PDB file of C-alpha atoms in Angstrom:
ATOM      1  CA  UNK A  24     104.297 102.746 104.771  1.00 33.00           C
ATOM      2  CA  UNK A  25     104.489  99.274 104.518  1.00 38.00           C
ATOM      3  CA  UNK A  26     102.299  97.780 107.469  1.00 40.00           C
ATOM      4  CA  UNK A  27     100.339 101.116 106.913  1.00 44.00           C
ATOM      5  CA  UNK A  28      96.577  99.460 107.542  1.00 46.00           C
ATOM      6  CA  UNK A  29      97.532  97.259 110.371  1.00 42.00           C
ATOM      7  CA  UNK A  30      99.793  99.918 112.002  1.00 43.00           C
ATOM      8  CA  UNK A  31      96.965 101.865 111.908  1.00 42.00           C
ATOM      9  CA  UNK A  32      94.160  99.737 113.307  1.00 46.00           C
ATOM     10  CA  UNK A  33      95.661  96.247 115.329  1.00 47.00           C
ATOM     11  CA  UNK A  34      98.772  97.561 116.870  1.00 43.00           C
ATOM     12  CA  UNK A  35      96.430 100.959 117.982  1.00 45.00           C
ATOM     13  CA  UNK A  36      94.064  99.188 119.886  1.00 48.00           C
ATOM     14  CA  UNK A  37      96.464  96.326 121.154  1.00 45.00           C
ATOM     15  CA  UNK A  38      98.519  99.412 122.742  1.00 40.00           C
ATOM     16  CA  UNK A  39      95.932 101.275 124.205  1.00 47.00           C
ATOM     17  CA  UNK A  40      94.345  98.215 125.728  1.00 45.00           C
ATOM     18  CA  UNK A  41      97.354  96.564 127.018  1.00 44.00           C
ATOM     19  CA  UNK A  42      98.430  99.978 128.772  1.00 44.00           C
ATOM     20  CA  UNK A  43      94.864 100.599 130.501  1.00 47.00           C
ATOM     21  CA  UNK A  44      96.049  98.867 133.765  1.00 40.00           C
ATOM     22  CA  UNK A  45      99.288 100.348 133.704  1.00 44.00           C
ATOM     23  CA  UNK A  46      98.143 104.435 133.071  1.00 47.00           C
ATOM     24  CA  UNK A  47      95.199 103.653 135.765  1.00 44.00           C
ATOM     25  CA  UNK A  48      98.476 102.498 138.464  1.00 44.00           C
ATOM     26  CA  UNK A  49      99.895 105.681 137.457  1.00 45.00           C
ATOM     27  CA  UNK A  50      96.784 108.049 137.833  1.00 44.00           C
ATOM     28  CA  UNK A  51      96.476 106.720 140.985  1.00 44.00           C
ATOM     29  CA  UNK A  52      99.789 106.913 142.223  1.00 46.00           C
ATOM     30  CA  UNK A  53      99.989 110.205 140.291  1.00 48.00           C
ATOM     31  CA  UNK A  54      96.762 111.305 142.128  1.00 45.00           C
ATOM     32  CA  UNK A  55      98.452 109.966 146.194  1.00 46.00           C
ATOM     33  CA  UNK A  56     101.813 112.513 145.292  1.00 47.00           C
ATOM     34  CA  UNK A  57      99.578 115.309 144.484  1.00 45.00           C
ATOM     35  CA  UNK A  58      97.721 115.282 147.930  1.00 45.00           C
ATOM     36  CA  UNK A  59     100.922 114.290 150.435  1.00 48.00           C
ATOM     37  CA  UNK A  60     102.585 117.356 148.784  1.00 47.00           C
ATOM     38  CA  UNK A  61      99.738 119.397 148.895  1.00 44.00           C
ATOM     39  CA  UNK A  62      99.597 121.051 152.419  1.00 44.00           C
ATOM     40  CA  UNK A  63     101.493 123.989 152.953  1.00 47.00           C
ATOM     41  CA  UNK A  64     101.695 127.039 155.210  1.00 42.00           C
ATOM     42  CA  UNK A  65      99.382 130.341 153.890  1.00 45.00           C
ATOM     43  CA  UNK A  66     102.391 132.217 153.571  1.00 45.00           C
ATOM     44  CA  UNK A  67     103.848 130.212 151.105  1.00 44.00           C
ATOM     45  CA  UNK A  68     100.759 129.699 149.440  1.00 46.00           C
ATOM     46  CA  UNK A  69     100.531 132.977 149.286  1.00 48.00           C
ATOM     47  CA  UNK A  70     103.997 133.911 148.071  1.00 49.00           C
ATOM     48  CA  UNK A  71     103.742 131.352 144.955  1.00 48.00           C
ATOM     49  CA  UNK A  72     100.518 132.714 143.855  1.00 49.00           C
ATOM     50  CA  UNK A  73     101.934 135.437 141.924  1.00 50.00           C
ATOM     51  CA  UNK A  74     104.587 133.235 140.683  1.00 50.00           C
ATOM     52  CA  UNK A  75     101.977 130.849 139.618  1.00 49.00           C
ATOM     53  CA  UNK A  76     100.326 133.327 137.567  1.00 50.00           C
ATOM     54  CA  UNK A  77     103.349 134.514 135.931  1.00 48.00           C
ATOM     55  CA  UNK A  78     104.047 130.991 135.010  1.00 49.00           C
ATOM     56  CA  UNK A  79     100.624 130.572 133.498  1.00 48.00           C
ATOM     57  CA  UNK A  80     101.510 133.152 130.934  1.00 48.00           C
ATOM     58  CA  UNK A  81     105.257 131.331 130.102  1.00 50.00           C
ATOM     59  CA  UNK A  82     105.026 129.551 126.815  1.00 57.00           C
ATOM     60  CA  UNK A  83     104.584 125.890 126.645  1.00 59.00           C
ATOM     61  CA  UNK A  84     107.795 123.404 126.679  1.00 61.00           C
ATOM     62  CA  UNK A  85     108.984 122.388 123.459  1.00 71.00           C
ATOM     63  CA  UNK A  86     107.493 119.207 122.195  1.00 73.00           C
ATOM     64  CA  UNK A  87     109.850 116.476 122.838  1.00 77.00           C
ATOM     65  CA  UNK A  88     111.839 114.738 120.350  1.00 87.00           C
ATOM     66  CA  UNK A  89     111.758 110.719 119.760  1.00 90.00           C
ATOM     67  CA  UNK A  90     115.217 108.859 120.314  1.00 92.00           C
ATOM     68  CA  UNK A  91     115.804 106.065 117.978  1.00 93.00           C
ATOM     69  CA  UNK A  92     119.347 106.026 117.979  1.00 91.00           C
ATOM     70  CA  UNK A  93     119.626 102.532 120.188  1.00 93.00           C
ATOM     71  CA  UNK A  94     117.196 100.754 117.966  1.00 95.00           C
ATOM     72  CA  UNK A  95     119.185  97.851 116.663  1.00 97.00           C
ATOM     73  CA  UNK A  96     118.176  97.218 112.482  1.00 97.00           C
ATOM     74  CA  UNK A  97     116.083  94.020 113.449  1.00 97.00           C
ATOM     75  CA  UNK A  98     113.847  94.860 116.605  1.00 97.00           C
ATOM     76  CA  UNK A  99     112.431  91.581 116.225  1.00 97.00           C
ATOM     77  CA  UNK A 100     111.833  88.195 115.286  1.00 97.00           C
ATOM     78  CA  UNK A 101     108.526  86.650 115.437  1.00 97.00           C
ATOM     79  CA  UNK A 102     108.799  82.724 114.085  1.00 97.00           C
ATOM     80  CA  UNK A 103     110.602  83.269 110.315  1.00 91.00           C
ATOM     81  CA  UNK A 104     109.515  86.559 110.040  1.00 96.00           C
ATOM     82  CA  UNK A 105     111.983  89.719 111.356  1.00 97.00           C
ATOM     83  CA  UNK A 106     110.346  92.979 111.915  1.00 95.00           C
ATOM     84  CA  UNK A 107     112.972  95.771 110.947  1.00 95.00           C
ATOM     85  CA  UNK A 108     114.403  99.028 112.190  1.00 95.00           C
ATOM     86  CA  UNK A 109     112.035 101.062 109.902  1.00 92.00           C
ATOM     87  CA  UNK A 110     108.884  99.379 110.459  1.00 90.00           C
ATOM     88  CA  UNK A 111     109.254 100.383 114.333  1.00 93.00           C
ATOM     89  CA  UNK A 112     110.383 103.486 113.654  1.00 92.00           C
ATOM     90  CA  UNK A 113     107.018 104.267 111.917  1.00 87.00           C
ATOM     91  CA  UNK A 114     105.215 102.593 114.491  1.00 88.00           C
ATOM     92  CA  UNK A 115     107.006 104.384 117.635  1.00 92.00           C
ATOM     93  CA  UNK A 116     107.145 107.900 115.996  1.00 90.00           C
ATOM     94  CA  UNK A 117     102.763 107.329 115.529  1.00 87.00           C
ATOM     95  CA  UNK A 118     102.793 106.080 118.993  1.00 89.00           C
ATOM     96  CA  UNK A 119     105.248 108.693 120.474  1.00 92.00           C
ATOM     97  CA  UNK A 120     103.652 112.013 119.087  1.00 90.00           C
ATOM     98  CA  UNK A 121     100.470 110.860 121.120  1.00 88.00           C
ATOM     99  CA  UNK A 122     102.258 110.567 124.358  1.00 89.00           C
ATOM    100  CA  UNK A 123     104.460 113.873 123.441  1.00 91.00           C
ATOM    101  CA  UNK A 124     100.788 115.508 123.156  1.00 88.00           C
ATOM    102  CA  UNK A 125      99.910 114.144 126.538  1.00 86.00           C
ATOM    103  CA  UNK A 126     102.922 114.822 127.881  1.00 85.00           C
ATOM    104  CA  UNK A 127     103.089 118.497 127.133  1.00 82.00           C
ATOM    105  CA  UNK A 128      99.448 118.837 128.632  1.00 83.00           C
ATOM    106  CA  UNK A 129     100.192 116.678 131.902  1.00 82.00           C
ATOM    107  CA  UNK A 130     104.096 118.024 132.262  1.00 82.00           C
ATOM    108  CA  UNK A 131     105.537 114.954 132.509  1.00 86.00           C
ATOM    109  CA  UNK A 132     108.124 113.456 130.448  1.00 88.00           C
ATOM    110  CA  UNK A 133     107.689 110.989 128.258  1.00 88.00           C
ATOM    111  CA  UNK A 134     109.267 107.228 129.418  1.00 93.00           C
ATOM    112  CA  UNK A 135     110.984 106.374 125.948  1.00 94.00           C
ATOM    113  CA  UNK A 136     112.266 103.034 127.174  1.00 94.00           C
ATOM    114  CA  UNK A 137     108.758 101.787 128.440  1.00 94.00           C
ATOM    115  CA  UNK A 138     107.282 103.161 125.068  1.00 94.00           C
ATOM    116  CA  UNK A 139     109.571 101.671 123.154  1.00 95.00           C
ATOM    117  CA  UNK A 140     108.960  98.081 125.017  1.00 94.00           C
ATOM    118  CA  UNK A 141     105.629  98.448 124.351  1.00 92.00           C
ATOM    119  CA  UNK A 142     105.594  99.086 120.742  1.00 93.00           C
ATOM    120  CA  UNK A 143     107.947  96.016 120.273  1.00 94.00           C
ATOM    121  CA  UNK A 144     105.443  94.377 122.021  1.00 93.00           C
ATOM    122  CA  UNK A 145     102.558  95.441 119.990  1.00 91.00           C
ATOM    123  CA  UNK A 146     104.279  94.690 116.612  1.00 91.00           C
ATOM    124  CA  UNK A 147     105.365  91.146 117.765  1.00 94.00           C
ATOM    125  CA  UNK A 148     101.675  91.120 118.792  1.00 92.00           C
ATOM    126  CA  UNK A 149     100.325  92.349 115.169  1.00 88.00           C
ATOM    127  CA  UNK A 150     102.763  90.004 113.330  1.00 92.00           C
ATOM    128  CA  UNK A 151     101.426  87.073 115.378  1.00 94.00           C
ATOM    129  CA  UNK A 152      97.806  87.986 114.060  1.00 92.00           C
ATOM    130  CA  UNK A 153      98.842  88.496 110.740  1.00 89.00           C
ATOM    131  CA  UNK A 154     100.343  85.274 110.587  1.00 92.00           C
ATOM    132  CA  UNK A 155      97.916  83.543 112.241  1.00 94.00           C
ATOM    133  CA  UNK A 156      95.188  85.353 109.816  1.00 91.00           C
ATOM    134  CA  UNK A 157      97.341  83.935 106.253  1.00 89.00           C
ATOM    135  CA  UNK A 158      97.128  80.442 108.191  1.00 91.00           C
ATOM    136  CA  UNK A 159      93.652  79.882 108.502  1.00 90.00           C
ATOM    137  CA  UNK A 160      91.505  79.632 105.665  1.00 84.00           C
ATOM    138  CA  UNK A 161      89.474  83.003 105.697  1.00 90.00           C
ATOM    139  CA  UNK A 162      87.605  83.968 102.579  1.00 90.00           C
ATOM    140  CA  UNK A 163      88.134  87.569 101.372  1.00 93.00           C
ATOM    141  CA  UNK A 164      85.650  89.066  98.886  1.00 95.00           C
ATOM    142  CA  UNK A 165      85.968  91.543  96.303  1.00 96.00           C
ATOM    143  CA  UNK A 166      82.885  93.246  99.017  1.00 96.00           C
ATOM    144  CA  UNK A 167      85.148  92.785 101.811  1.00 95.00           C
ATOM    145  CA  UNK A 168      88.138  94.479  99.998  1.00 94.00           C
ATOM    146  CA  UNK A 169      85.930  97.657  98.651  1.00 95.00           C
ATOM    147  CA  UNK A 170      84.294  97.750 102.297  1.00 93.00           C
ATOM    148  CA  UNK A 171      87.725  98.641 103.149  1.00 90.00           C
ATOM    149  CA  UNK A 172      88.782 101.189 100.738  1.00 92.00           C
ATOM    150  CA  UNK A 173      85.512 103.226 100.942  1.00 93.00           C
ATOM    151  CA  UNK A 174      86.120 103.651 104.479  1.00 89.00           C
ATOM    152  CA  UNK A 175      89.161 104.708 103.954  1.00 88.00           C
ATOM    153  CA  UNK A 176      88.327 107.172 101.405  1.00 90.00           C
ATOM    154  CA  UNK A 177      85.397 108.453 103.645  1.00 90.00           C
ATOM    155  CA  UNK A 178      88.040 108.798 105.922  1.00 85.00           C
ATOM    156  CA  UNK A 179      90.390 110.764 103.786  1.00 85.00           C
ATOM    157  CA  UNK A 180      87.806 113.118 102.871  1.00 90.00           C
ATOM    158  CA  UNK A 181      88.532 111.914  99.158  1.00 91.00           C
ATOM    159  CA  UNK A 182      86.140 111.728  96.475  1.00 93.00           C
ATOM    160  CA  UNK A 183      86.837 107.904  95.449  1.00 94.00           C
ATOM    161  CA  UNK A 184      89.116 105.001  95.235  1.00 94.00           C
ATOM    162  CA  UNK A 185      91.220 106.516  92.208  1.00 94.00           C
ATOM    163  CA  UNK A 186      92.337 109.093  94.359  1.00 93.00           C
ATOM    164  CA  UNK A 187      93.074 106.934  96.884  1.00 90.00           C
ATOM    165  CA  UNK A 188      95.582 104.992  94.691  1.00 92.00           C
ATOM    166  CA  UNK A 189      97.413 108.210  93.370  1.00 92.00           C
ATOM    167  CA  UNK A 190      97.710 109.481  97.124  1.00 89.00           C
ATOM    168  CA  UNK A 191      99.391 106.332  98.001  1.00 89.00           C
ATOM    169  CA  UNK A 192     101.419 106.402  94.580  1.00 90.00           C
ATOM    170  CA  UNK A 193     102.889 109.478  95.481  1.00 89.00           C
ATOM    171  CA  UNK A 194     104.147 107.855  98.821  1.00 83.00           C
ATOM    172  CA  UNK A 195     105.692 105.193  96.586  1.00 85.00           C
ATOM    173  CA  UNK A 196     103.465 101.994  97.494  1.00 86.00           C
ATOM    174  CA  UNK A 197     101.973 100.812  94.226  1.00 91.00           C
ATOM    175  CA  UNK A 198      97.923 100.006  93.792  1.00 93.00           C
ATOM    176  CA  UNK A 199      98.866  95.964  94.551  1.00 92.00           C
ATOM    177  CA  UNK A 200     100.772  96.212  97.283  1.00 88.00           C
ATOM    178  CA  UNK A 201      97.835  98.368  98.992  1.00 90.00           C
ATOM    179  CA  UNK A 202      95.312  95.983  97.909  1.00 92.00           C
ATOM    180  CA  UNK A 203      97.526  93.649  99.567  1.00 88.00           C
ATOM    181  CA  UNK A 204      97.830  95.283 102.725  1.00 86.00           C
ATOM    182  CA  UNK A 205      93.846  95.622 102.273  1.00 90.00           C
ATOM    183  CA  UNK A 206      93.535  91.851 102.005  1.00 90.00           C
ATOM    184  CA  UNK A 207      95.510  90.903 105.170  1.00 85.00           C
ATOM    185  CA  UNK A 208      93.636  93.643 107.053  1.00 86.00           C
ATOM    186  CA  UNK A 209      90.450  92.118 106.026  1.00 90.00           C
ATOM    187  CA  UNK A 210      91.642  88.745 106.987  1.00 91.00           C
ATOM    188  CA  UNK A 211      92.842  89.953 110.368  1.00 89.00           C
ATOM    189  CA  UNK A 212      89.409  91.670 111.179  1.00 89.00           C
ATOM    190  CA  UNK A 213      87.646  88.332 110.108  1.00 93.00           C
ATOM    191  CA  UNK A 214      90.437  86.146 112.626  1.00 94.00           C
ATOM    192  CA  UNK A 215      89.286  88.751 115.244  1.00 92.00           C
ATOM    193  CA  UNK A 216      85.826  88.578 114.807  1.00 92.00           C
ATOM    194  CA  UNK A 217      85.697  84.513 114.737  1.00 93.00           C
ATOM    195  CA  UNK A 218      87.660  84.784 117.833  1.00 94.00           C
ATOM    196  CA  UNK A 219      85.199  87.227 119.545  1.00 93.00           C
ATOM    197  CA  UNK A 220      82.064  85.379 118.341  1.00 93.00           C
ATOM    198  CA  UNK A 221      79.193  87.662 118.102  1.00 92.00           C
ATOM    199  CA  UNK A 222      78.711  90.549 120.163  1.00 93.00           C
ATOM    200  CA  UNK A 223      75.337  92.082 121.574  1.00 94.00           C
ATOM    201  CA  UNK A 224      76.206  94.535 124.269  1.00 95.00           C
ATOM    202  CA  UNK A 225      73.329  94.490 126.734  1.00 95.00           C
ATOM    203  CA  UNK A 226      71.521  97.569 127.864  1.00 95.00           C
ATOM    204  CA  UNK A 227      73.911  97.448 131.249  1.00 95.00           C
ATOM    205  CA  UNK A 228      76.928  97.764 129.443  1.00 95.00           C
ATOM    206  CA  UNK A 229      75.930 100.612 127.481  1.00 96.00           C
ATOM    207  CA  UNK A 230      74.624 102.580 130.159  1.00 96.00           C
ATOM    208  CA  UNK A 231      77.667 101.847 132.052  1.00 95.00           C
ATOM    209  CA  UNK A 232      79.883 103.383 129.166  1.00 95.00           C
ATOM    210  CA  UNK A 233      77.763 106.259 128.680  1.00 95.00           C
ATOM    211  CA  UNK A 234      77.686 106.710 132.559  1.00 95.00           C
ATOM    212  CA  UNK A 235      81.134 106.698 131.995  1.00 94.00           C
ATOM    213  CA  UNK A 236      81.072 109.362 129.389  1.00 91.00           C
ATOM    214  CA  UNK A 237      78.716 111.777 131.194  1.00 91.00           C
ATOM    215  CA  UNK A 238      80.600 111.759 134.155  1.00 91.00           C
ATOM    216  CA  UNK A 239      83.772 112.754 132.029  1.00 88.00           C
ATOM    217  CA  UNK A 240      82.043 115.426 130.116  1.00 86.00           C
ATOM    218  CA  UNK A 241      80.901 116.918 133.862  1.00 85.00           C
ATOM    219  CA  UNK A 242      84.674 116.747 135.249  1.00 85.00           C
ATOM    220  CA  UNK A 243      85.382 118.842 132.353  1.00 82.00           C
ATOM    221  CA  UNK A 244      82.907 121.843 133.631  1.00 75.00           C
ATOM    222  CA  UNK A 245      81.642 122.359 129.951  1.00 74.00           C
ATOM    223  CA  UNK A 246      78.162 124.049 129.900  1.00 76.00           C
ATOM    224  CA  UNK A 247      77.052 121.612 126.910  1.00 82.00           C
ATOM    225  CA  UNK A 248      74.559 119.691 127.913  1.00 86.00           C
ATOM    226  CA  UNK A 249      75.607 115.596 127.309  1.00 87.00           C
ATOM    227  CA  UNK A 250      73.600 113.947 124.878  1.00 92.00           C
ATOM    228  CA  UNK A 251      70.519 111.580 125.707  1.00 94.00           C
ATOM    229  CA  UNK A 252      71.301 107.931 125.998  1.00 95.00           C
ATOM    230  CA  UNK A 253      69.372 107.137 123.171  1.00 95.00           C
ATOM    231  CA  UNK A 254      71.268 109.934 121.128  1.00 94.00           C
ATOM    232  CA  UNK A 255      74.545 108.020 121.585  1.00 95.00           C
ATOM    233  CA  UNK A 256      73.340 104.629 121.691  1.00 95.00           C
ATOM    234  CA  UNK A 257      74.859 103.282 118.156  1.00 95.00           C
ATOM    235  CA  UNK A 258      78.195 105.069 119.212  1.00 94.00           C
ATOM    236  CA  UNK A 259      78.169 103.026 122.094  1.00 95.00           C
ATOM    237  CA  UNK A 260      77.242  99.590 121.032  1.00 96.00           C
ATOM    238  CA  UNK A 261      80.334 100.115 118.596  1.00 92.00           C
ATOM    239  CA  UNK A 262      82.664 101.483 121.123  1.00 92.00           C
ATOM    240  CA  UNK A 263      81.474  98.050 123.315  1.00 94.00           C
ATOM    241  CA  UNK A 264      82.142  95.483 120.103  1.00 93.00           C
ATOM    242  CA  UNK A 265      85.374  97.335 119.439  1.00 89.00           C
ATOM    243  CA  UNK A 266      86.762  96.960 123.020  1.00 90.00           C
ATOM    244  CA  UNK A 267      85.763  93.263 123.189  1.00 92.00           C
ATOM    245  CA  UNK A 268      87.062  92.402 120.329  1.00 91.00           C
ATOM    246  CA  UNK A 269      90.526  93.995 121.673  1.00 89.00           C
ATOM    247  CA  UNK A 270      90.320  91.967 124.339  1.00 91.00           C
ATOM    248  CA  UNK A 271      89.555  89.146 122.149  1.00 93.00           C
ATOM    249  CA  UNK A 272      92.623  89.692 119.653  1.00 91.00           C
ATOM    250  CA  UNK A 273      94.672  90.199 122.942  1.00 91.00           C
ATOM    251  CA  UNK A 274      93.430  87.038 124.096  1.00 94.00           C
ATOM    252  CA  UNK A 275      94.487  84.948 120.485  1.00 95.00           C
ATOM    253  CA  UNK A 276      98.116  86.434 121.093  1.00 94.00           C
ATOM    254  CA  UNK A 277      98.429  85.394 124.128  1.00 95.00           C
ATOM    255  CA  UNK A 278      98.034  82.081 122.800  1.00 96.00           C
ATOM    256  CA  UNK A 279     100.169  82.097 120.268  1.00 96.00           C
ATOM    257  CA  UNK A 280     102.665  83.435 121.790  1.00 96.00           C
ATOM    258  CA  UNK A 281     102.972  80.169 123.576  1.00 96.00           C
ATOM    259  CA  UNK A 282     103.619  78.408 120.978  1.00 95.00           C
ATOM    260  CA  UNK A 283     105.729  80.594 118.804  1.00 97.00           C
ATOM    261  CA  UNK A 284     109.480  81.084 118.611  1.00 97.00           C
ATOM    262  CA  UNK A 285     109.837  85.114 119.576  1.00 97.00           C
ATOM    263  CA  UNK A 286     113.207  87.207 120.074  1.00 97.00           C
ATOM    264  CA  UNK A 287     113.039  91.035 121.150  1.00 97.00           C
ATOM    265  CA  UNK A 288     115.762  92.738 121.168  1.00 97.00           C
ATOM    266  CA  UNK A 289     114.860  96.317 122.919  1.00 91.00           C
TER     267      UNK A 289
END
């Protein structure tokens, strides 16, 4: 529970953008297998139809399990700073249940070494941005801080910030450590944000996501009808800010990284 805010938000999106190329490589490759193995004779076509539909009834394989056993007690060390056996474990299981979801739709097994690279990579990445965020001098406001823990409490489906506190009581983090963990987040968005500059999406780039979008919703077959552009256009203007500003925060580490003394040890 410790890094529980910027678990949940930087070391997200840094994953899922710094993977993009790599899952796009695989599709495709994925995609080139599928059609050199697809021609066969109508017999055997044929003969594994029935089979096929027998296995469509069989029940679906057992969600995997994640192996931490060969993660050494300190994963990490990121200037003075060493990011521990626990913290990754909390990170890796969050990360790992997503690709065991994937997984069991897609049938392929989940690459636990590459997963677990790539979380190191994304917490030496988040500790990078949280130090860089306590260097500069950022301003956080008693608005910034509530901004924060109303969201949250939206997003909890709780009725206000009391509650909030007593849920994460009960998980044994104390009101000022999470108003801790608040502040660095809030510092962290604003190190992000003065990196990105700001961000007006133009009318291309939106239509080009919700192009995106429509053409997904068609692959699918549904018989819902997508909604007008105009319908979805705040969604997209924040789904545009939000990637750029990933790209910006990926950016920042890649600059510090230059500069900074970092050991990895998976």
């Amino acid at each position: 529970m410790k890094k529980w805010l910027s678990s949940l938000t930087i070391i997200g999106s840094l994953l899922l953008l710094g993977a993009c190329n790599g899952d796009e490589e695989a599709a495709t490759e994925d995609t080139e297998s599928t059609e050199e193995a697809a021609p066969e004779s109508g017999a055997a076509a044929e003969g594994e139809e029935g089979a096929g539909a027998e296995e469509g009834t069989a029940e679906q394989p057992e969600m995997p399990e994640p192996d931490l056993e060969d993660v050494p007690d300190v994963v990490a060390e990121v200037n003075d700073t060493e990011i521990e056996k626990a913290e990754f474990e909390e990170a890796y299981n969050m990360q790992f249940q997503q690709m065991a979801m994937m997984s069991q739709m897609s049938g392929e097994e989940v690459n636990q070494d590459d997963l677990k690279k790539q979380v190191a990579d994304g917490l030496v990445s988040q500790e990078l941005l949280l130090q860089e965020a306590d260097n500069r001098d950022l301003e956080v406001t008693e608005e910034d801080k509530n901004g924060v823990l109303d969201s949250l409490v939206e997003q909890n489906g709780m009725e206000s910030q009391d509650d909030l506190f007593a849920a994460f009581e009960e998980q044994d983090m104390p009101e000022d450590e999470v108003m801790s963990q608040v502040e660095m987040q809030v510092k962290v968005d604003k190190l992000i944000a003065e990196e990105a500059g700001d961000i007006e999406p133009s009318e291309e780039e939106l239509q080009e996501v919700y192009d995106a979008q429509v053409a997904q919703m068609e692959q699918m077959e549904t018989e819902e009808e997508p909604p007008a552009f105009e319908e979805m256009e705040p969604q997209l203007k924040e789904q545009v800010v939000q990637q750029k500003e990933g790209e910006a925060a990926q950016a920042l580490v890649a600059d510090l990284k230059e500069s900074a003394d970092v050991t990895v040890h998976i």
